[in-house]
PDB file of C-alpha atoms in Angstrom:
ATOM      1  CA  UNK A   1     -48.752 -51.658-165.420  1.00 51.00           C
ATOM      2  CA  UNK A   2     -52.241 -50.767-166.071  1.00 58.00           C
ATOM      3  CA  UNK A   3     -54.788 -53.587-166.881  1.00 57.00           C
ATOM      4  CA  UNK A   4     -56.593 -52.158-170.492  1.00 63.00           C
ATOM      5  CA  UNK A   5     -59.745 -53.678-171.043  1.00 64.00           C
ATOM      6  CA  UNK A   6     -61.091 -53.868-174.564  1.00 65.00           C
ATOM      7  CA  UNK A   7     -64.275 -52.293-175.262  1.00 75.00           C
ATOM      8  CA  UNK A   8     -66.815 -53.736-177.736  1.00 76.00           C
ATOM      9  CA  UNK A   9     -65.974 -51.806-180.699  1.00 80.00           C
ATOM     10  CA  UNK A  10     -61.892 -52.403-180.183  1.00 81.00           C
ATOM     11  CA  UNK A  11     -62.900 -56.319-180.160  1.00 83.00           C
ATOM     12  CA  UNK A  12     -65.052 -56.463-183.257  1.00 87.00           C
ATOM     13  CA  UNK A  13     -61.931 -54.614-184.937  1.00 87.00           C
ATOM     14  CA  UNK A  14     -59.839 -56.764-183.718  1.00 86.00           C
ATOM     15  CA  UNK A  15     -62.062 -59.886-184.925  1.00 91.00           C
ATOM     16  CA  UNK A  16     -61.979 -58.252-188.345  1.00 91.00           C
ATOM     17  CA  UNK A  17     -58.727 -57.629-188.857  1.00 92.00           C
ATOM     18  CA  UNK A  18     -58.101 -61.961-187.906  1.00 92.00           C
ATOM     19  CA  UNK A  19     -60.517 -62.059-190.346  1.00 93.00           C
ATOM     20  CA  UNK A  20     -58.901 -60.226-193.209  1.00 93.00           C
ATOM     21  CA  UNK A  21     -55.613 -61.514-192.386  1.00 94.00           C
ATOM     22  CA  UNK A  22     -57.191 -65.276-192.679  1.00 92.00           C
ATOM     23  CA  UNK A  23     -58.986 -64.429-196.260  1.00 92.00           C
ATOM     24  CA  UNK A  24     -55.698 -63.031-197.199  1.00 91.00           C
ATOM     25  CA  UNK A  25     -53.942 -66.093-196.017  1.00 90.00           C
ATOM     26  CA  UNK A  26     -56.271 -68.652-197.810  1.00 90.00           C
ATOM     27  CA  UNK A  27     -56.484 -66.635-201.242  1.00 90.00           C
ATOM     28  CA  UNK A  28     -52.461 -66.911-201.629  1.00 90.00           C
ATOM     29  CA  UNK A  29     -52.373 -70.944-200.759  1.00 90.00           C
ATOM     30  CA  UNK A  30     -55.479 -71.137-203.347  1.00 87.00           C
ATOM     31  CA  UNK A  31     -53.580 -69.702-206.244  1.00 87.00           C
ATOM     32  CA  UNK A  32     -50.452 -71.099-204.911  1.00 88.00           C
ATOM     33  CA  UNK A  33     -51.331 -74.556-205.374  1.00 85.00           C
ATOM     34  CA  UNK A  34     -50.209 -76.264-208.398  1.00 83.00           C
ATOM     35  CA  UNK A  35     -52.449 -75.528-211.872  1.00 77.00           C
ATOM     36  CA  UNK A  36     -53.390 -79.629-213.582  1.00 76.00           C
ATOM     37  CA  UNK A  37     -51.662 -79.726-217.113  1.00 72.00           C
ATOM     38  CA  UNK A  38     -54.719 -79.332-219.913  1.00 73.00           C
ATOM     39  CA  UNK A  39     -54.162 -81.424-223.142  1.00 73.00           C
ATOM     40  CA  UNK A  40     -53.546 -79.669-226.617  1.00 84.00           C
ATOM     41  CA  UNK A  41     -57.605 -80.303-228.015  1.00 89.00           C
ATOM     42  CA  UNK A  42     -57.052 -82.926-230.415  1.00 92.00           C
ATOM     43  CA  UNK A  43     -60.027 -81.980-232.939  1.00 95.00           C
ATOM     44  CA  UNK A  44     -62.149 -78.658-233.878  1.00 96.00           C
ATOM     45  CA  UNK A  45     -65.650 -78.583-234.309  1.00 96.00           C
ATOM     46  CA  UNK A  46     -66.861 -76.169-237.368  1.00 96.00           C
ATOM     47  CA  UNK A  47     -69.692 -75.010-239.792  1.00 96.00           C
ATOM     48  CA  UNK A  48     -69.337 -76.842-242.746  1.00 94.00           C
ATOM     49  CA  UNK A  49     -72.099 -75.536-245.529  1.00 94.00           C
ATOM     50  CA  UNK A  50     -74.805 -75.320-242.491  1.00 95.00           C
ATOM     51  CA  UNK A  51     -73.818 -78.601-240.989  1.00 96.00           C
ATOM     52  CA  UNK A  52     -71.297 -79.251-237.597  1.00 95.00           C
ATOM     53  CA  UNK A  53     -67.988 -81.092-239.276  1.00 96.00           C
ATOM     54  CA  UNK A  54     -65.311 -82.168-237.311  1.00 96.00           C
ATOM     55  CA  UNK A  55     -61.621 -81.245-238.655  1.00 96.00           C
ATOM     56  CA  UNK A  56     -57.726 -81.950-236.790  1.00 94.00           C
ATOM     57  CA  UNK A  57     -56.905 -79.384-234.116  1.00 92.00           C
ATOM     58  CA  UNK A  58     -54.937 -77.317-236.420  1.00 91.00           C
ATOM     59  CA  UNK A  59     -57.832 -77.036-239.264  1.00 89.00           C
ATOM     60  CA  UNK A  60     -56.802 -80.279-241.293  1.00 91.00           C
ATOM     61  CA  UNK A  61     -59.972 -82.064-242.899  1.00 87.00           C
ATOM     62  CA  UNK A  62     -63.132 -82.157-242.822  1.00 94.00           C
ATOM     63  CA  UNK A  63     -62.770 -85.656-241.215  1.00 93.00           C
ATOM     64  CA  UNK A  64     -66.448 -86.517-240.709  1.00 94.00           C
ATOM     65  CA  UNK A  65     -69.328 -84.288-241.845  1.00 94.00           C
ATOM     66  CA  UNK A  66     -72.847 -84.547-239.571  1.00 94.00           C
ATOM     67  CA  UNK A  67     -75.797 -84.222-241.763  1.00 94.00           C
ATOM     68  CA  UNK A  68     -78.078 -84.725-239.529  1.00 93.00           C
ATOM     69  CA  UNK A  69     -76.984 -81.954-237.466  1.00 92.00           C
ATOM     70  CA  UNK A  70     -78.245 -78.723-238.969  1.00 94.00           C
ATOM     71  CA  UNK A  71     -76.370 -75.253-237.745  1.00 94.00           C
ATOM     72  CA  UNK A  72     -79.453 -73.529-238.088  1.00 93.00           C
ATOM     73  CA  UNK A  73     -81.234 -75.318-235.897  1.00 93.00           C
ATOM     74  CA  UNK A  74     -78.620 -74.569-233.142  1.00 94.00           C
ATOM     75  CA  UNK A  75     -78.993 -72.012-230.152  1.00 94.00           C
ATOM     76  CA  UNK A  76     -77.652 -68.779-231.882  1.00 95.00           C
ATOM     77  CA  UNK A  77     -74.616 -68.836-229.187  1.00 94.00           C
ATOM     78  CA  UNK A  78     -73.496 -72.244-230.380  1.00 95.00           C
ATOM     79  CA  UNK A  79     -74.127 -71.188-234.037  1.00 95.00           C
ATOM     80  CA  UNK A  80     -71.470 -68.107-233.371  1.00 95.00           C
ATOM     81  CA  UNK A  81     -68.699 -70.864-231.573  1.00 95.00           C
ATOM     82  CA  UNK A  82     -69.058 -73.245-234.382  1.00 96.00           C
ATOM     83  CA  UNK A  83     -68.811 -70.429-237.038  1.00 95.00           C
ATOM     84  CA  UNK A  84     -65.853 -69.473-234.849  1.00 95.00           C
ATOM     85  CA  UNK A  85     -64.539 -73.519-234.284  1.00 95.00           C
ATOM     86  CA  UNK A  86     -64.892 -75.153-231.122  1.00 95.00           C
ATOM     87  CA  UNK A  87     -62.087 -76.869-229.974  1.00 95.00           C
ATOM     88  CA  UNK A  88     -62.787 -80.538-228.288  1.00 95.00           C
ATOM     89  CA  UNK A  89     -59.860 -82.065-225.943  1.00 93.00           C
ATOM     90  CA  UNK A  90     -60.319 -85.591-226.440  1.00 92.00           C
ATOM     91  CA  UNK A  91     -63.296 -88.563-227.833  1.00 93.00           C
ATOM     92  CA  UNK A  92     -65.617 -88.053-224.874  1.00 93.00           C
ATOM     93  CA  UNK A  93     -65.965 -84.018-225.300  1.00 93.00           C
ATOM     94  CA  UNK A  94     -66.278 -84.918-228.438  1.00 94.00           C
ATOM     95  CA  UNK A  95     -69.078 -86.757-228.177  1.00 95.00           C
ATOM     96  CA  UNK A  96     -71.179 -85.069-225.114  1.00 95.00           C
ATOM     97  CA  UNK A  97     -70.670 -82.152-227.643  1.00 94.00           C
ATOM     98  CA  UNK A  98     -72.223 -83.744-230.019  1.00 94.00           C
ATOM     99  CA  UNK A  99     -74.473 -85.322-228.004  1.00 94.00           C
ATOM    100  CA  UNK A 100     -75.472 -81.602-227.160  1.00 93.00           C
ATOM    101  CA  UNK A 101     -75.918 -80.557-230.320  1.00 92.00           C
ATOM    102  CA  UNK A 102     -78.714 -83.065-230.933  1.00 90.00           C
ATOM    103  CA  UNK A 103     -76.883 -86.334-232.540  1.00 81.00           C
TER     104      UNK A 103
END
């Protein structure tokens, strides 16, 4: 038998191709691993007459109207989603949301 020695370029192939085959290995365990359950958003966020009013997830209400919160005043982007309705997953998105639009 003949002893092959590798050259340089065989062994930086050969270090790439581990390589690959590692990336390749890790990207199928990441999406793999099991997805955490989201909660149905209990409440929507909506225009209401150029003020943010809070309605049920599935459009019931207005429950609570913000006057002090003025959709004009908004970012334009946040203007769109409310126009839209943003929905809120539970009492503390609620109110960082809130808390982001300026109440």
């Amino acid at each position: 038998m003949q002893n092959r020695q590798i050259d340089g370029h065989g062994l930086y192939l050969s270090l790439l191709a581990g390589l690959a085959v590692l990336c390749l290995a890790a990207t199928l365990i990441w999406f793999a691993r099991p997805q955490p359950e989201t909660a149905a958003p209990r409440y929507l966020l909506k225009d209401s007459g150029g003020h943010v009013a809070l309605y049920t997830a599935d459009g019931i209400g207005p429950l609570a109207t913000y006057d002090d919160l003025y959709t004009r005043l908004l970012p334009e982007s946040d203007v769109l989603a409310l126009q839209q309705g943003v929905f809120v997953a539970d009492e503390a998105e609620l109110q960082r949301r809130l808390e982001d639009y300026g109440l």
